[in-house]
mmCIF file of C-alpha atoms and ligand atoms in Angstrom:
data_model
loop_
_atom_site.group_PDB
_atom_site.id
_atom_site.type_symbol
_atom_site.label_atom_id
_atom_site.label_comp_id
_atom_site.label_asym_id
_atom_site.label_seq_id
_atom_site.Cartn_x
_atom_site.Cartn_y
_atom_site.Cartn_z
ATOM 1 C CA UNK A 265 68.697 -74.541 20.893
ATOM 2 C CA UNK A 266 65.411 -73.100 20.577
ATOM 3 C CA UNK A 267 63.026 -74.161 22.835
ATOM 4 C CA UNK A 268 59.643 -74.628 22.011
ATOM 5 C CA UNK A 269 56.505 -74.841 24.203
ATOM 6 C CA UNK A 270 54.019 -76.991 22.769
ATOM 7 C CA UNK A 271 50.074 -77.150 23.610
ATOM 8 C CA UNK A 272 47.347 -79.069 22.777
ATOM 9 C CA UNK A 273 49.265 -82.156 21.604
ATOM 10 C CA UNK A 274 48.222 -85.840 20.772
ATOM 11 C CA UNK A 275 50.075 -87.732 19.746
ATOM 12 C CA UNK A 276 50.393 -87.015 15.955
ATOM 13 C CA UNK A 277 51.513 -83.548 16.527
ATOM 14 C CA UNK A 278 54.253 -85.498 18.991
ATOM 15 C CA UNK A 279 55.426 -87.734 15.725
ATOM 16 C CA UNK A 280 55.169 -85.711 13.371
ATOM 17 C CA UNK A 281 56.845 -82.307 14.713
ATOM 18 C CA UNK A 282 59.904 -84.772 15.886
ATOM 19 C CA UNK A 283 60.565 -85.895 12.345
ATOM 20 C CA UNK A 284 60.360 -82.727 10.722
ATOM 21 C CA UNK A 285 63.468 -81.640 9.327
ATOM 22 C CA UNK A 286 65.465 -79.573 11.152
ATOM 23 C CA UNK A 287 63.094 -80.841 13.840
ATOM 24 C CA UNK A 288 66.092 -82.377 15.971
ATOM 25 C CA UNK A 289 67.457 -78.764 16.420
ATOM 26 C CA UNK A 290 64.055 -77.583 18.359
ATOM 27 C CA UNK A 291 63.550 -78.285 22.015
ATOM 28 C CA UNK A 292 60.562 -79.501 21.991
ATOM 29 C CA UNK A 293 58.175 -78.956 25.364
ATOM 30 C CA UNK A 294 55.270 -81.290 24.388
ATOM 31 C CA UNK A 295 52.072 -79.931 26.979
ATOM 32 C CA UNK A 296 49.004 -81.924 26.137
ATOM 33 C CA UNK A 297 46.665 -79.174 27.741
ATOM 34 C CA UNK A 298 46.044 -76.488 25.802
ATOM 35 C CA UNK A 299 46.715 -72.653 26.276
ATOM 36 C CA UNK A 300 45.253 -70.473 27.878
ATOM 37 C CA UNK A 301 45.971 -67.153 30.157
ATOM 38 C CA UNK A 302 45.931 -69.483 33.367
ATOM 39 C CA UNK A 303 48.112 -72.292 31.546
ATOM 40 C CA UNK A 304 50.687 -70.228 29.667
ATOM 41 C CA UNK A 305 53.064 -69.740 32.719
ATOM 42 C CA UNK A 306 53.503 -73.341 31.331
ATOM 43 C CA UNK A 307 55.914 -71.529 28.787
ATOM 44 C CA UNK A 308 58.328 -70.197 30.984
ATOM 45 C CA UNK A 309 62.402 -70.439 29.258
ATOM 46 C CA UNK A 310 60.181 -71.651 26.008
ATOM 47 C CA UNK A 311 60.963 -68.319 22.732
ATOM 48 C CA UNK A 312 58.016 -69.961 20.983
ATOM 49 C CA UNK A 313 54.756 -71.350 21.659
ATOM 50 C CA UNK A 314 52.868 -73.570 19.270
ATOM 51 C CA UNK A 315 49.129 -73.698 19.681
ATOM 52 C CA UNK A 316 46.225 -75.215 18.052
ATOM 53 C CA UNK A 317 42.769 -74.589 16.955
ATOM 54 C CA UNK A 318 40.574 -74.473 20.454
ATOM 55 C CA UNK A 319 43.930 -73.230 22.314
ATOM 56 C CA UNK A 320 42.876 -69.582 23.582
ATOM 57 C CA UNK A 321 45.350 -66.934 23.200
ATOM 58 C CA UNK A 322 43.400 -63.826 24.093
ATOM 59 C CA UNK A 323 45.172 -60.603 25.545
ATOM 60 C CA UNK A 324 45.353 -61.761 29.123
ATOM 61 C CA UNK A 325 47.272 -65.189 27.732
ATOM 62 C CA UNK A 326 49.463 -62.908 24.941
ATOM 63 C CA UNK A 327 50.495 -60.998 27.767
ATOM 64 C CA UNK A 328 51.563 -63.658 29.981
ATOM 65 C CA UNK A 329 53.688 -64.720 26.997
ATOM 66 C CA UNK A 330 55.347 -61.870 26.654
ATOM 67 C CA UNK A 331 55.953 -60.771 30.071
ATOM 68 C CA UNK A 332 58.183 -64.488 30.121
ATOM 69 C CA UNK A 333 59.824 -63.994 26.676
ATOM 70 C CA UNK A 334 57.921 -65.708 24.256
ATOM 71 C CA UNK A 335 58.791 -64.047 20.882
ATOM 72 C CA UNK A 336 57.016 -66.052 18.499
ATOM 73 C CA UNK A 337 53.539 -67.396 18.221
ATOM 74 C CA UNK A 338 53.389 -70.370 15.650
ATOM 75 C CA UNK A 339 49.435 -71.505 14.879
ATOM 76 C CA UNK A 340 49.939 -75.395 13.195
ATOM 77 C CA UNK A 341 47.036 -74.763 11.873
ATOM 78 C CA UNK A 342 45.412 -72.207 8.996
ATOM 79 C CA UNK A 343 42.797 -70.561 10.758
ATOM 80 C CA UNK A 344 42.903 -67.788 13.906
ATOM 81 C CA UNK A 345 39.781 -66.734 15.038
ATOM 82 C CA UNK A 346 41.509 -68.126 18.591
ATOM 83 C CA UNK A 347 44.562 -65.432 18.581
ATOM 84 C CA UNK A 348 44.126 -61.673 19.568
ATOM 85 C CA UNK A 349 46.652 -60.977 16.641
ATOM 86 C CA UNK A 350 46.119 -57.156 17.370
ATOM 87 C CA UNK A 351 47.162 -57.807 21.044
ATOM 88 C CA UNK A 352 49.960 -59.830 20.112
ATOM 89 C CA UNK A 353 51.422 -57.167 17.531
ATOM 90 C CA UNK A 354 51.102 -54.644 20.613
ATOM 91 C CA UNK A 355 53.098 -56.531 22.561
ATOM 92 C CA UNK A 356 55.722 -57.440 20.303
ATOM 93 C CA UNK A 357 55.062 -60.826 19.717
ATOM 94 C CA UNK A 358 55.216 -62.357 16.025
ATOM 95 C CA UNK A 359 52.492 -64.577 14.771
ATOM 96 C CA UNK A 360 52.950 -67.125 12.355
ATOM 97 C CA UNK A 361 50.551 -69.966 10.415
ATOM 98 C CA UNK A 362 50.573 -72.612 8.101
ATOM 99 C CA UNK A 363 48.058 -71.194 5.547
ATOM 100 C CA UNK A 364 47.682 -73.929 3.436
ATOM 101 C CA UNK A 365 48.767 -77.578 3.864
ATOM 102 C CA UNK A 366 46.297 -79.765 2.173
ATOM 103 C CA UNK A 367 43.164 -77.893 0.776
ATOM 104 C CA UNK A 368 42.863 -82.032 -0.706
ATOM 105 C CA UNK A 369 42.829 -82.962 2.524
ATOM 106 C CA UNK A 370 39.566 -81.407 3.751
ATOM 107 C CA UNK A 371 38.012 -81.283 0.556
ATOM 108 C CA UNK A 372 37.871 -85.524 0.476
ATOM 109 C CA UNK A 373 36.968 -85.259 3.888
ATOM 110 C CA UNK A 374 33.707 -82.840 2.977
ATOM 111 C CA UNK A 375 32.667 -85.079 0.188
ATOM 112 C CA UNK A 376 33.000 -88.473 1.841
ATOM 113 C CA UNK A 377 31.174 -86.795 4.782
ATOM 114 C CA UNK A 378 28.664 -85.993 1.999
ATOM 115 C CA UNK A 379 28.573 -89.411 0.664
ATOM 116 C CA UNK A 380 28.923 -91.151 3.691
ATOM 117 C CA UNK A 381 25.441 -89.196 5.463
ATOM 118 C CA UNK A 382 23.533 -89.026 1.458
ATOM 119 C CA UNK A 383 23.989 -93.250 1.320
ATOM 120 C CA UNK A 384 23.848 -94.046 4.790
ATOM 121 C CA UNK A 385 27.324 -96.009 4.532
ATOM 122 C CA UNK A 386 27.850 -95.726 8.886
ATOM 123 C CA UNK A 387 24.726 -97.416 8.933
ATOM 124 C CA UNK A 388 24.811 -99.776 6.953
ATOM 125 C CA UNK A 389 28.343 -100.466 8.696
ATOM 126 C CA UNK A 390 26.901 -100.851 12.022
ATOM 127 C CA UNK A 391 24.405 -103.463 10.038
ATOM 128 C CA UNK A 392 26.400 -105.461 8.496
ATOM 129 C CA UNK A 393 28.518 -106.074 11.639
ATOM 130 C CA UNK A 394 24.927 -107.298 12.931
ATOM 131 C CA UNK A 395 24.248 -109.312 10.172
ATOM 132 C CA UNK A 396 21.499 -107.506 9.463
ATOM 133 C CA UNK A 397 22.092 -107.475 5.877
ATOM 134 C CA UNK A 398 18.106 -105.691 5.613
ATOM 135 C CA UNK A 399 18.148 -102.544 3.314
ATOM 136 C CA UNK A 400 15.231 -100.657 4.724
ATOM 137 C CA UNK A 401 15.770 -97.146 5.718
ATOM 138 C CA UNK A 402 18.819 -96.992 3.466
ATOM 139 C CA UNK A 403 17.988 -94.922 0.802
ATOM 140 C CA UNK A 404 19.885 -92.515 -0.658
ATOM 141 C CA UNK A 405 19.633 -89.815 -3.632
ATOM 142 C CA UNK A 406 21.810 -89.312 -6.978
ATOM 143 C CA UNK A 407 24.049 -86.789 -6.737
ATOM 144 C CA UNK A 408 24.032 -86.594 -10.062
ATOM 145 C CA UNK A 409 21.988 -83.829 -11.768
ATOM 146 C CA UNK A 410 21.499 -81.884 -7.941
ATOM 147 C CA UNK A 411 22.699 -78.286 -7.449
ATOM 148 C CA UNK A 412 25.426 -78.062 -4.990
ATOM 149 C CA UNK A 413 25.885 -74.487 -3.004
ATOM 150 C CA UNK A 414 29.493 -73.801 -2.854
ATOM 151 C CA UNK A 415 29.802 -70.712 0.053
ATOM 152 C CA UNK A 416 33.579 -69.281 -0.149
ATOM 153 C CA UNK A 417 35.477 -70.624 -3.163
ATOM 154 C CA UNK A 418 38.897 -69.906 -1.405
ATOM 155 C CA UNK A 419 41.745 -72.876 -1.897
ATOM 156 C CA UNK A 420 39.167 -75.451 0.163
ATOM 157 C CA UNK A 421 35.922 -74.648 -1.511
ATOM 158 C CA UNK A 422 37.005 -74.407 -4.945
ATOM 159 C CA UNK A 423 38.582 -77.843 -4.907
ATOM 160 C CA UNK A 424 35.064 -79.326 -2.782
ATOM 161 C CA UNK A 425 33.565 -77.740 -6.339
ATOM 162 C CA UNK A 426 35.830 -79.736 -8.589
ATOM 163 C CA UNK A 427 35.308 -82.693 -6.974
ATOM 164 C CA UNK A 428 31.538 -82.203 -7.287
ATOM 165 C CA UNK A 429 31.340 -81.163 -10.898
ATOM 166 C CA UNK A 430 33.029 -84.262 -11.441
ATOM 167 C CA UNK A 431 29.304 -86.173 -10.064
ATOM 168 C CA UNK A 432 27.934 -84.549 -12.832
ATOM 169 C CA UNK A 433 26.059 -82.156 -10.502
ATOM 170 C CA UNK A 434 25.128 -78.176 -11.025
ATOM 171 C CA UNK A 435 27.781 -76.534 -9.052
ATOM 172 C CA UNK A 436 26.948 -72.655 -7.842
ATOM 173 C CA UNK A 437 29.177 -70.394 -5.652
ATOM 174 C CA UNK A 438 28.851 -67.241 -4.120
ATOM 175 C CA UNK A 439 31.728 -65.661 -2.045
ATOM 176 C CA UNK A 440 32.467 -62.101 -2.002
ATOM 177 C CA UNK A 441 35.685 -61.790 -3.309
ATOM 178 C CA UNK A 442 34.935 -64.468 -6.730
ATOM 179 C CA UNK A 443 37.433 -66.046 -8.905
ATOM 180 C CA UNK A 444 35.931 -65.651 -12.472
ATOM 181 C CA UNK A 445 38.434 -67.530 -14.338
ATOM 182 C CA UNK A 446 38.619 -70.788 -12.658
ATOM 183 C CA UNK A 447 34.279 -70.951 -12.388
ATOM 184 C CA UNK A 448 34.312 -70.714 -16.266
ATOM 185 C CA UNK A 449 36.924 -73.166 -16.694
ATOM 186 C CA UNK A 450 35.665 -75.373 -14.047
ATOM 187 C CA UNK A 451 31.769 -75.059 -15.098
ATOM 188 C CA UNK A 452 30.736 -73.280 -11.295
ATOM 189 C CA UNK A 453 28.179 -70.679 -11.679
ATOM 190 C CA UNK A 454 28.462 -67.526 -9.420
ATOM 191 C CA UNK A 455 25.302 -66.237 -7.658
ATOM 192 C CA UNK A 456 24.328 -63.899 -4.555
ATOM 193 C CA UNK A 457 23.959 -66.076 -1.479
ATOM 194 C CA UNK A 458 20.063 -66.153 -1.649
ATOM 195 C CA UNK A 459 20.114 -67.494 -5.144
ATOM 196 C CA UNK A 460 22.626 -70.362 -4.223
ATOM 197 C CA UNK A 461 20.394 -70.557 -0.569
ATOM 198 C CA UNK A 462 17.242 -71.194 -2.318
ATOM 199 C CA UNK A 463 18.473 -73.371 -5.426
ATOM 200 C CA UNK A 464 20.717 -75.661 -3.777
ATOM 201 C CA UNK A 465 19.970 -79.267 -2.893
ATOM 202 C CA UNK A 466 23.349 -79.700 -1.157
ATOM 203 C CA UNK A 467 25.243 -76.250 0.915
ATOM 204 C CA UNK A 468 28.830 -76.594 1.476
ATOM 205 C CA UNK A 469 30.251 -74.268 3.869
ATOM 206 C CA UNK A 470 34.169 -73.028 3.286
ATOM 207 C CA UNK A 471 34.684 -69.663 4.557
ATOM 208 C CA UNK A 472 36.229 -68.772 7.356
ATOM 209 C CA UNK A 473 34.934 -67.522 10.632
ATOM 210 C CA UNK A 474 34.738 -63.764 10.982
ATOM 211 C CA UNK A 475 32.448 -61.455 12.571
ATOM 212 C CA UNK A 476 30.295 -61.363 8.848
ATOM 213 C CA UNK A 477 30.322 -65.069 8.749
ATOM 214 C CA UNK A 478 29.456 -65.637 12.177
ATOM 215 C CA UNK A 479 25.514 -67.826 12.070
ATOM 216 C CA UNK A 480 25.873 -67.688 8.513
ATOM 217 C CA UNK A 481 23.334 -69.731 8.623
ATOM 218 C CA UNK A 482 20.623 -69.135 10.835
ATOM 219 C CA UNK A 483 17.133 -68.897 11.219
ATOM 220 C CA UNK A 484 16.443 -67.250 8.885
ATOM 221 C CA UNK A 485 19.042 -68.482 5.812
ATOM 222 C CA UNK A 486 17.812 -71.663 7.041
ATOM 223 C CA UNK A 487 14.372 -71.117 6.177
ATOM 224 C CA UNK A 488 15.338 -69.686 2.669
ATOM 225 C CA UNK A 489 16.551 -73.178 1.650
ATOM 226 C CA UNK A 490 14.885 -75.565 -0.218
ATOM 227 C CA UNK A 491 12.682 -78.354 1.790
ATOM 228 C CA UNK A 492 14.996 -81.731 2.144
ATOM 229 C CA UNK A 493 18.451 -79.435 1.744
ATOM 230 C CA UNK A 494 21.471 -81.284 2.676
ATOM 231 C CA UNK A 495 24.254 -78.936 4.811
ATOM 232 C CA UNK A 496 27.687 -79.549 5.463
ATOM 233 C CA UNK A 497 30.084 -77.792 7.195
ATOM 234 C CA UNK A 498 33.558 -78.427 7.517
ATOM 235 C CA UNK A 499 35.055 -75.281 8.145
ATOM 236 C CA UNK A 500 34.171 -73.564 11.747
ATOM 237 C CA UNK A 501 31.507 -74.938 13.629
ATOM 238 C CA UNK A 502 30.111 -70.944 14.502
ATOM 239 C CA UNK A 503 29.226 -69.997 10.963
ATOM 240 C CA UNK A 504 26.006 -72.467 12.062
ATOM 241 C CA UNK A 505 23.820 -71.519 14.458
ATOM 242 C CA UNK A 506 23.274 -74.975 16.344
ATOM 243 C CA UNK A 507 19.708 -74.217 17.712
ATOM 244 C CA UNK A 508 18.371 -72.714 14.431
ATOM 245 C CA UNK A 509 19.886 -76.539 13.100
ATOM 246 C CA UNK A 510 18.056 -78.959 15.692
ATOM 247 C CA UNK A 511 14.923 -76.740 14.933
ATOM 248 C CA UNK A 512 14.954 -76.993 11.077
ATOM 249 C CA UNK A 513 15.897 -80.675 11.722
ATOM 250 C CA UNK A 514 13.200 -81.328 13.691
ATOM 251 C CA UNK A 515 11.041 -79.785 11.437
ATOM 252 C CA UNK A 516 12.343 -81.929 8.230
ATOM 253 C CA UNK A 517 13.035 -78.671 6.335
ATOM 254 C CA UNK A 518 17.057 -79.630 6.181
ATOM 255 C CA UNK A 519 17.023 -83.301 5.389
ATOM 256 C CA UNK A 520 20.131 -83.897 6.432
ATOM 257 C CA UNK A 521 23.362 -82.157 8.041
ATOM 258 C CA UNK A 522 26.935 -83.440 7.715
ATOM 259 C CA UNK A 523 29.547 -81.639 10.339
ATOM 260 C CA UNK A 524 33.285 -81.934 11.026
ATOM 261 C CA UNK A 525 33.359 -79.188 13.115
ATOM 262 C CA UNK A 526 31.308 -78.011 16.128
ATOM 263 C CA UNK A 527 29.689 -74.395 17.781
ATOM 264 C CA UNK A 528 30.797 -75.668 20.983
ATOM 265 C CA UNK A 529 33.612 -78.229 19.918
ATOM 266 C CA UNK A 530 36.160 -76.650 22.519
ATOM 267 C CA UNK A 531 36.874 -79.091 25.353
ATOM 268 C CA UNK A 532 34.912 -82.013 23.484
ATOM 269 C CA UNK A 533 36.796 -82.811 19.989
ATOM 270 C CA UNK A 534 39.687 -83.879 19.760
ATOM 271 C CA UNK A 535 38.736 -85.753 23.223
ATOM 272 C CA UNK A 536 38.441 -89.376 24.787
ATOM 273 C CA UNK A 537 34.788 -88.717 26.525
ATOM 274 C CA UNK A 538 33.556 -92.035 25.993
ATOM 275 C CA UNK A 539 32.528 -93.358 29.430
ATOM 276 C CA UNK A 540 31.233 -89.464 31.176
ATOM 277 C CA UNK A 541 28.425 -87.976 30.753
ATOM 278 C CA UNK A 542 28.314 -85.132 27.643
ATOM 279 C CA UNK A 543 27.331 -82.159 29.103
ATOM 280 C CA UNK A 544 26.562 -80.045 25.725
ATOM 281 C CA UNK A 545 22.939 -81.106 25.399
ATOM 282 C CA UNK A 546 22.887 -79.598 21.569
ATOM 283 C CA UNK A 547 25.360 -81.768 20.513
ATOM 284 C CA UNK A 548 24.006 -84.844 22.485
ATOM 285 C CA UNK A 549 20.856 -84.084 20.671
ATOM 286 C CA UNK A 550 22.860 -84.014 17.281
ATOM 287 C CA UNK A 551 24.004 -87.381 17.986
ATOM 288 C CA UNK A 552 20.251 -89.161 18.185
ATOM 289 C CA UNK A 553 19.185 -87.872 14.648
ATOM 290 C CA UNK A 554 19.371 -90.471 12.458
ATOM 291 C CA UNK A 555 20.155 -87.923 9.818
ATOM 292 C CA UNK A 556 23.044 -86.225 11.357
ATOM 293 C CA UNK A 557 26.399 -87.184 10.793
ATOM 294 C CA UNK A 558 29.519 -85.645 12.715
ATOM 295 C CA UNK A 559 32.851 -86.224 12.774
ATOM 296 C CA UNK A 560 35.374 -84.620 15.593
ATOM 297 C CA UNK A 561 37.195 -81.939 13.346
ATOM 298 C CA UNK A 562 39.419 -84.750 11.541
ATOM 299 C CA UNK A 563 39.026 -83.349 8.173
ATOM 300 C CA UNK A 564 42.860 -82.030 8.024
ATOM 301 C CA UNK A 565 44.061 -85.292 9.516
ATOM 302 C CA UNK A 566 45.709 -86.631 6.447
ATOM 303 C CA UNK A 567 49.133 -88.060 6.296
ATOM 304 C CA UNK A 568 50.128 -85.320 3.905
ATOM 305 C CA UNK A 569 48.619 -82.519 5.599
ATOM 306 C CA UNK A 570 50.491 -83.445 8.572
ATOM 307 C CA UNK A 571 53.853 -83.553 7.062
ATOM 308 C CA UNK A 572 53.201 -79.637 5.649
ATOM 309 C CA UNK A 573 52.037 -78.423 8.879
ATOM 310 C CA UNK A 574 55.287 -79.637 10.464
ATOM 311 C CA UNK A 575 57.287 -78.898 8.060
ATOM 312 C CA UNK A 576 56.558 -75.061 8.077
ATOM 313 C CA UNK A 577 56.066 -74.836 11.671
ATOM 314 C CA UNK A 578 59.706 -76.133 12.289
ATOM 315 C CA UNK A 579 60.615 -74.154 9.455
ATOM 316 C CA UNK A 580 59.425 -70.679 11.184
ATOM 317 C CA UNK A 581 60.727 -71.645 13.703
ATOM 318 C CA UNK A 582 64.312 -72.434 13.185
ATOM 319 C CA UNK A 583 64.127 -69.372 11.613
ATOM 320 C CA UNK A 584 63.170 -67.133 14.709
ATOM 321 C CA UNK A 585 66.619 -65.384 15.985
ATOM 322 C CA UNK A 586 68.423 -65.153 12.883
ATOM 323 C CA UNK A 587 67.062 -61.678 11.072
ATOM 324 C CA UNK A 588 65.486 -63.512 8.030
ATOM 325 C CA UNK A 589 62.160 -63.176 7.022
ATOM 326 C CA UNK A 590 59.755 -66.145 8.219
ATOM 327 C CA UNK A 591 58.699 -67.964 5.376
ATOM 328 C CA UNK A 592 56.275 -66.213 2.790
ATOM 329 C CA UNK A 593 52.783 -65.830 3.101
ATOM 330 C CA UNK A 594 52.402 -67.162 7.179
ATOM 331 C CA UNK A 595 53.204 -63.967 9.009
ATOM 332 C CA UNK A 596 49.401 -62.707 10.448
HETATM 333 P P1 LIG B 115 40.621 -69.602 1.797
HETATM 334 O O1 LIG B 115 40.790 -68.602 2.733
HETATM 335 O O2 LIG B 115 41.613 -69.815 1.038
HETATM 336 O O3 LIG B 115 39.075 -69.274 1.373
HETATM 337 C C1 LIG B 115 38.077 -68.978 2.143
HETATM 338 C C2 LIG B 115 37.142 -68.431 0.942
HETATM 339 O O4 LIG B 115 35.702 -67.852 1.974
HETATM 340 C C3 LIG B 115 37.932 -66.932 0.540
HETATM 341 O O5 LIG B 115 37.610 -67.171 -0.730
HETATM 342 C C4 LIG B 115 36.512 -65.387 1.314
HETATM 343 O O6 LIG B 115 36.919 -64.259 0.303
HETATM 344 C C5 LIG B 115 35.450 -66.493 1.344
HETATM 345 N N1 LIG B 115 34.086 -65.600 2.010
HETATM 346 C C6 LIG B 115 34.895 -64.702 3.277
HETATM 347 N N2 LIG B 115 33.969 -64.495 3.118
HETATM 348 C C7 LIG B 115 32.154 -65.287 2.802
HETATM 349 C C8 LIG B 115 31.176 -65.122 2.522
HETATM 350 N N3 LIG B 115 30.553 -63.769 4.115
HETATM 351 N N4 LIG B 115 30.256 -65.495 2.192
HETATM 352 C C9 LIG B 115 31.075 -66.463 1.134
HETATM 353 N N5 LIG B 115 32.809 -66.709 1.218
HETATM 354 C C10 LIG B 115 33.145 -65.794 1.809
HETATM 355 O O7 LIG B 115 40.000 -70.546 3.351
HETATM 356 P P2 LIG B 115 40.642 -72.401 3.234
HETATM 357 O O8 LIG B 115 41.854 -72.530 2.725
HETATM 358 O O9 LIG B 115 39.988 -72.638 1.773
HETATM 359 O O10 LIG B 115 39.503 -72.522 4.474
HETATM 360 C C11 LIG B 115 38.399 -72.469 4.382
HETATM 361 C C12 LIG B 115 37.416 -72.679 5.700
HETATM 362 O O11 LIG B 115 38.144 -74.105 6.576
HETATM 363 C C13 LIG B 115 38.415 -72.216 7.197
HETATM 364 O O12 LIG B 115 37.275 -71.622 7.738
HETATM 365 C C14 LIG B 115 39.077 -72.495 7.335
HETATM 366 O O13 LIG B 115 39.448 -72.553 9.205
HETATM 367 C C15 LIG B 115 38.218 -73.879 7.290
HETATM 368 N N6 LIG B 115 39.402 -75.354 7.917
HETATM 369 C C16 LIG B 115 39.423 -76.784 8.259
HETATM 370 C C17 LIG B 115 39.739 -77.505 8.190
HETATM 371 C C18 LIG B 115 38.873 -78.979 9.255
HETATM 372 O O14 LIG B 115 40.278 -79.953 9.788
HETATM 373 N N7 LIG B 115 38.056 -79.054 9.860
HETATM 374 C C19 LIG B 115 41.248 -77.933 8.073
HETATM 375 C C20 LIG B 115 41.730 -76.736 7.512
HETATM 376 C C21 LIG B 115 40.594 -75.304 7.232
#
């Protein structure tokens, strides 16, 4: 039986991994703490390690894992900016991920965030529960007829674009690797990044975190946007320079922000910190703004996505040591 040390687990991870077909043939060692060089020794005796978005799988951590005899690092997510893949290869560790579990889950959450923020559903919900039936301060805008800018038309961005097209919006997109046939069919128009910034009423980010996309939205690019623009980010927190975003919100240049990811989310998101003092001043400030809506990296959290993550991860773990290749498209 293969032993797997699973880091940064929550009850839903344990449930879906244990219940995945074949999961009973794996000795799961669930840890609630994250993986780092300091916690890597907890993988002693395991042939594989399973991690999520905020585990710190840097060279120092990988060296400890390799010395312990770990042969596979299985990411139960798509993004891998937290993993030193080159170091892993050099140390002989295979790295697999779940490249697509449910792009619909993330796309639908993106739309839910925008609709909630624009129509102030979160504020209305609280008011009505207090028997405050006043509508003052709850004015939104029609999405119909507005221009939506989609940055990154991969698996998730394309679905978001299609959903917004259904609202009767004009959808602009930017991607260094465009999908022209899809754009024609779905009525989406590719433009350069500056045009998208200047023309869009809503801008939604769907690019991975890469050196080129780090702080894609910064003082300069935020200034190029339309006054009153709404910004949505369900991709990676570091795509946005938080300080510049706060400045643009204070000026009123940015009219609304919906975030499922945050630049410094590590150690905060996924945790119950109620009853504690929040030490992140920028996040504290953002949480006081009435036109900012934040969820805690939950866009992926649907039954379908959790099942698929567990299925692909379990299948790859069971392949380890059989001599067969890992599932197509999952190896980094
Ligand atoms: P994908 O790889 O299918 O698509 C990414 C697209 O971004 C590609 O088409 C690529 O060409 C494009 N791109 C790269 N650099 C760009 C740039 N500078 N400008 C514009 N486009 C650029 O990825 P995906 O599966 O659609 O995921 C998109 C993002 O969503 C990733 O950052 C991923 O980590 C994130 N994500 C978040 C959650 C969540 O729960 N919030 C869940 C899954 C994925």
